[in-house]
PDB file of C-alpha atoms in Angstrom:
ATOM      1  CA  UNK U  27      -6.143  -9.799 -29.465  1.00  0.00           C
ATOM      2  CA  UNK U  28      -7.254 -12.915 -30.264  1.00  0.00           C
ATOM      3  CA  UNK U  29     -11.215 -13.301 -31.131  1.00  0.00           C
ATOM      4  CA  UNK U  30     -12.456 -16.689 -29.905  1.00  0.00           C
ATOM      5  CA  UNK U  31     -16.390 -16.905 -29.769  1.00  0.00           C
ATOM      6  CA  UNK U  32     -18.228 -16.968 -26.836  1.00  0.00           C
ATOM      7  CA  UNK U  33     -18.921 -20.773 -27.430  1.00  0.00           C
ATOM      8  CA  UNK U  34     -15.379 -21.099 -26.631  1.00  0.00           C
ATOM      9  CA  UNK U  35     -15.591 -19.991 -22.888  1.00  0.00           C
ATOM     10  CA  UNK U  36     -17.724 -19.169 -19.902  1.00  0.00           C
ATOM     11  CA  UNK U  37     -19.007 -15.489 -19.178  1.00  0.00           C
ATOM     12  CA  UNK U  38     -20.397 -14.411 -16.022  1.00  0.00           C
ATOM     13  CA  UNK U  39     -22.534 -11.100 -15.402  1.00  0.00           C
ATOM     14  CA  UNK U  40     -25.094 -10.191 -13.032  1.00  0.00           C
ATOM     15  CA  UNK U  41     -27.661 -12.393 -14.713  1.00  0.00           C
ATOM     16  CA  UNK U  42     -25.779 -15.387 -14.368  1.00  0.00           C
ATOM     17  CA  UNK U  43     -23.350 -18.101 -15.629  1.00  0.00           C
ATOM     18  CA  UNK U  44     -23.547 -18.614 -19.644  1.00  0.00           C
ATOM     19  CA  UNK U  45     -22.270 -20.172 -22.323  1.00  0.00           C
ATOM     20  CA  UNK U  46     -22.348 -19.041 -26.371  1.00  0.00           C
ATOM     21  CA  UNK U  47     -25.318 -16.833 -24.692  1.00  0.00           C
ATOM     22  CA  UNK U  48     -27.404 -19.555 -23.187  1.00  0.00           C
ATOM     23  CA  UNK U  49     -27.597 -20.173 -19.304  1.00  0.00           C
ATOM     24  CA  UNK U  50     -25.260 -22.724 -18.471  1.00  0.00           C
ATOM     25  CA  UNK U  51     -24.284 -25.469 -16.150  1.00  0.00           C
ATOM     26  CA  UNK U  52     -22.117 -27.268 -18.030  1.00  0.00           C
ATOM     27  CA  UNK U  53     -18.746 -26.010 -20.463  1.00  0.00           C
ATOM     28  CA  UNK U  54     -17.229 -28.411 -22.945  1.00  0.00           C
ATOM     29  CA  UNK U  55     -19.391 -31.229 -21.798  1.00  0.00           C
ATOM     30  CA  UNK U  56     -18.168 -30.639 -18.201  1.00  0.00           C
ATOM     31  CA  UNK U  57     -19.846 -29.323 -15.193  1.00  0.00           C
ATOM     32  CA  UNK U  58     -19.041 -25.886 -14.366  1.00  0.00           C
ATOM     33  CA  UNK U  59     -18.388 -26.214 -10.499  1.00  0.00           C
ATOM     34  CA  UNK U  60     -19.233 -24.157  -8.003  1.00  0.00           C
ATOM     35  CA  UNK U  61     -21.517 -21.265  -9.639  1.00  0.00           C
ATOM     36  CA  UNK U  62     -24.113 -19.842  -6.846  1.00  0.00           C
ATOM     37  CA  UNK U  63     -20.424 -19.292  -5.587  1.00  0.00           C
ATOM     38  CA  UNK U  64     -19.278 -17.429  -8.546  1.00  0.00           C
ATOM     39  CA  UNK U  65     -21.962 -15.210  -9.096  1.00  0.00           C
ATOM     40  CA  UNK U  66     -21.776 -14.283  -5.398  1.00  0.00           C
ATOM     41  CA  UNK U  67     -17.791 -13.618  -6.146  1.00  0.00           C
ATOM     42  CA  UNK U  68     -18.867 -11.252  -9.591  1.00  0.00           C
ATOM     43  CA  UNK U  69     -21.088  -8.989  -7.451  1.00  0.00           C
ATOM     44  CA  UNK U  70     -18.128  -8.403  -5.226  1.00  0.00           C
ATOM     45  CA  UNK U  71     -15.816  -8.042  -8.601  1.00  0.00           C
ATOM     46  CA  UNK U  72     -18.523  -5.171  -9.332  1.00  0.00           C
ATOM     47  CA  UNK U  73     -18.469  -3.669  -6.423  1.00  0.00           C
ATOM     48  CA  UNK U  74     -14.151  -2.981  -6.798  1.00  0.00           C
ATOM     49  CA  UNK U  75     -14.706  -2.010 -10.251  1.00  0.00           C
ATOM     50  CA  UNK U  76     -18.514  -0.872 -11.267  1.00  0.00           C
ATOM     51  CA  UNK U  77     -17.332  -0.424 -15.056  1.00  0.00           C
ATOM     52  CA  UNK U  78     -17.160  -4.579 -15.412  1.00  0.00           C
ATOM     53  CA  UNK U  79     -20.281  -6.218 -17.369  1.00  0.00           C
ATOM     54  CA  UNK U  80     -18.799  -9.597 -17.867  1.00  0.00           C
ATOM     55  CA  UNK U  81     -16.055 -11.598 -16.679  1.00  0.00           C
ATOM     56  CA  UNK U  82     -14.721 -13.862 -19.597  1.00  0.00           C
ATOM     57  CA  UNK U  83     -13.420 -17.436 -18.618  1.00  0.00           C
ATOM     58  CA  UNK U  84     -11.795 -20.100 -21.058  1.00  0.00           C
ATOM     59  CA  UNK U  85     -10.171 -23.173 -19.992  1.00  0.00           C
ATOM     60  CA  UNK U  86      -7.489 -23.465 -23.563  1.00  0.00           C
ATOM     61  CA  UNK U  87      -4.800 -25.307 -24.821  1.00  0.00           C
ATOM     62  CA  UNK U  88      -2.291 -22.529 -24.524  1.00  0.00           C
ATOM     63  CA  UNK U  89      -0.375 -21.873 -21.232  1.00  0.00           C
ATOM     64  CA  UNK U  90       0.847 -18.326 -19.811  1.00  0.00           C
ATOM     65  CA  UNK U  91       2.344 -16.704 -16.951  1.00  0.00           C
ATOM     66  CA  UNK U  92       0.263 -15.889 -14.319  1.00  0.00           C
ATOM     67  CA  UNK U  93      -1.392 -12.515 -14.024  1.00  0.00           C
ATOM     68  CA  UNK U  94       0.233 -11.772 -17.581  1.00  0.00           C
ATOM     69  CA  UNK U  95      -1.987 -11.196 -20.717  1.00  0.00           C
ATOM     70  CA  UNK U  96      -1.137 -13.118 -23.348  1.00  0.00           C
ATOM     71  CA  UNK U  97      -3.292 -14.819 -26.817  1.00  0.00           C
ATOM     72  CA  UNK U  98      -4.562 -18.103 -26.117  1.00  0.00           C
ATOM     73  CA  UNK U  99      -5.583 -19.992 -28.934  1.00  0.00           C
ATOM     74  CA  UNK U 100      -9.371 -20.806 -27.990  1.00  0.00           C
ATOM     75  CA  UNK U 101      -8.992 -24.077 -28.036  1.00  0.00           C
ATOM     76  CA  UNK U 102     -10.003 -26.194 -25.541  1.00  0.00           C
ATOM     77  CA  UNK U 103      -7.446 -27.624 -23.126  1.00  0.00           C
ATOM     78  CA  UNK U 104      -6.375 -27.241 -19.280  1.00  0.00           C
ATOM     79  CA  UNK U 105      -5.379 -23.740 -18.689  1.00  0.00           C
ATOM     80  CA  UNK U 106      -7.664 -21.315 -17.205  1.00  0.00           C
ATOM     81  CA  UNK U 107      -7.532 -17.627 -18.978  1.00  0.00           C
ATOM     82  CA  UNK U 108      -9.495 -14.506 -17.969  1.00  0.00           C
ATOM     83  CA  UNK U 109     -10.954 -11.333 -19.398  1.00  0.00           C
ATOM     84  CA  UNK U 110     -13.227  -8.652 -18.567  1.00  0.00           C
ATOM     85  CA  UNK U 111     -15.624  -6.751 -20.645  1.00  0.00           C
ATOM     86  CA  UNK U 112     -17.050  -3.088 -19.566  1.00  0.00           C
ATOM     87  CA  UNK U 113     -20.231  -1.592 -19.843  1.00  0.00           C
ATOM     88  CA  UNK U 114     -18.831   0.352 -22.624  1.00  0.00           C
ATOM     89  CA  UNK U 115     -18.148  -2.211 -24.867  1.00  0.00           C
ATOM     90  CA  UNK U 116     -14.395  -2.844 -24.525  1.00  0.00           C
ATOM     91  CA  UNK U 117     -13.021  -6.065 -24.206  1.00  0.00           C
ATOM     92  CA  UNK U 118      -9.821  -6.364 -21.611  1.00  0.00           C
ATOM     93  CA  UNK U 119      -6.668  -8.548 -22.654  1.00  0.00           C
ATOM     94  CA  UNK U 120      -7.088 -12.295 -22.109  1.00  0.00           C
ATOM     95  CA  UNK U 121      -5.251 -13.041 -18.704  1.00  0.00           C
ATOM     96  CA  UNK U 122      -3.811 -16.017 -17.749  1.00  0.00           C
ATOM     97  CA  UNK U 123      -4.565 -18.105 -14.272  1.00  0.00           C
ATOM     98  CA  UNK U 124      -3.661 -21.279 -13.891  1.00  0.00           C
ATOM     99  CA  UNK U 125      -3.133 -24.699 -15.370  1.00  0.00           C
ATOM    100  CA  UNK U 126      -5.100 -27.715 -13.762  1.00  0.00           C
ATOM    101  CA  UNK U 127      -4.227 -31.033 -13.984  1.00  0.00           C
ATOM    102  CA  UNK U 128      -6.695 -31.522 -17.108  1.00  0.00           C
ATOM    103  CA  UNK U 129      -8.998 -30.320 -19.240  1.00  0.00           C
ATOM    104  CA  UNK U 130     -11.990 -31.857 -17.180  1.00  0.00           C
ATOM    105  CA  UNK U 131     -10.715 -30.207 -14.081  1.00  0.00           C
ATOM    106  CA  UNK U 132     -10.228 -26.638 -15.761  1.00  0.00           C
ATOM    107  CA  UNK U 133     -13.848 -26.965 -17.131  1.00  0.00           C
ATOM    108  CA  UNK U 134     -15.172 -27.504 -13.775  1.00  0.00           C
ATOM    109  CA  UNK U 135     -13.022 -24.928 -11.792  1.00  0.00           C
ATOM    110  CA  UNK U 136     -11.862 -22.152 -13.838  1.00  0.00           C
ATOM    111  CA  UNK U 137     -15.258 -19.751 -13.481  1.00  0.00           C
ATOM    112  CA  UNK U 138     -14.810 -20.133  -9.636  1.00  0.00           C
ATOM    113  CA  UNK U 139     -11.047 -20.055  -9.021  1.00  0.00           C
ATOM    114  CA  UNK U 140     -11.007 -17.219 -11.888  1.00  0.00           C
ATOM    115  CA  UNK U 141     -13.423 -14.751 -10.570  1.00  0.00           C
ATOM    116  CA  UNK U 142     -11.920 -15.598  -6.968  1.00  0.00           C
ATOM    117  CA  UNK U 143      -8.611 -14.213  -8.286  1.00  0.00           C
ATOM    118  CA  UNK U 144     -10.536 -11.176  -9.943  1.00  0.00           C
ATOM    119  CA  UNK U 145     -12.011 -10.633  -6.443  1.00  0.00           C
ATOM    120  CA  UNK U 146      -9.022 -11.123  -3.761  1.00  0.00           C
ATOM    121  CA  UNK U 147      -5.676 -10.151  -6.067  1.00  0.00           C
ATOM    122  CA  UNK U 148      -5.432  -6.406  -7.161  1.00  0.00           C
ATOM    123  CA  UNK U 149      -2.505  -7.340  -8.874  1.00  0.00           C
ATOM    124  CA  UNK U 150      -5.030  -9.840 -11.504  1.00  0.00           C
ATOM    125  CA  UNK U 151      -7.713  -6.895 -11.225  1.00  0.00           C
ATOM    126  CA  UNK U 152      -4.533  -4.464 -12.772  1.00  0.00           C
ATOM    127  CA  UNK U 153      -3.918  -6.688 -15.234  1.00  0.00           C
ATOM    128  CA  UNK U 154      -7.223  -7.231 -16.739  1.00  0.00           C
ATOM    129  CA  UNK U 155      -8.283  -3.916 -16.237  1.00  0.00           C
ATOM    130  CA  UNK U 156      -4.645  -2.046 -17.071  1.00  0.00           C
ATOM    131  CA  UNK U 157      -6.334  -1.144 -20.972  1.00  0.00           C
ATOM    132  CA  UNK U 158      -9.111   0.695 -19.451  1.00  0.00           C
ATOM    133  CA  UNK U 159      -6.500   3.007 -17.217  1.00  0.00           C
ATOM    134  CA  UNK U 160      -4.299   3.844 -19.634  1.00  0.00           C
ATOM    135  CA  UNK U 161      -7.956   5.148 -21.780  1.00  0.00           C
ATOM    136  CA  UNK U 162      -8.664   7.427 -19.153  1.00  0.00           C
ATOM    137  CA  UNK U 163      -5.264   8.857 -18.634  1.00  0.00           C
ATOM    138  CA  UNK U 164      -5.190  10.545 -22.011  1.00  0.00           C
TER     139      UNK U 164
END
């Protein structure tokens, strides 16, 4: 998996929107859009799933197939990738989203459109959460 600090990307938990552990409003020297939003979408991302602490969001060079894990590079760039952290500790697979029309644009929409997607699509809840299923089944 790869290990890109938390500089690198957005997390969002029930205290709020940060970024390398600060509060934040802004990621990579661009707004980060929509957030009373987000954090209103994470509580309902808890609710379906009451093991998830964090929701990981990066906006990276690397594309991906949607809903399909994959290793960006942590690099900043225009596609949005996901992950989800439990109480426990354990870190999910990097999943990707989307690709926006630029890096600015991915900065700015990639919390919101990513935890929207966590929220409304089982299928992008099963993906990111697929490692912590196949933990309980042995």
């Amino acid at each position: 998996m790869t290990d890109i600090p938390n500089t690198n990307y957005i997390t969002i938990n029930n205290d709020g929107v940060f970024v390398g552990g600060e509060p934040a409003t802004t990621y990579n020297g661009e707004e980060i859009g929509f957030i009373d939003n987000t954090r209103v979408f994470f509580t309902d991302v808890q609710m379906q799933n009451p093991e998830v602490q964090e929701l990981h969001v990066g906006a990276f060079e690397t594309n991906g197939r949607f809903m399909k894990a994959g290793n960006p590079s942590g690099v900043f760039g225009k596609n949005a990738w996901a992950r989800i952290k439990l109480f426990d500790g354990r870190l999910g697979p990097w999943v990707f989203n989307m690709m926006y029309e630029t890096s600015a644009n991915c900065a700015f929409y990639c919390a919101h459109r990513c935890c929207n997607n966590v929220r409304l699509y089982s299928a992008m809840r099963s993906a990111m959460l697929k490692f912590a299923n196949k933990d309980k089944q042995r």
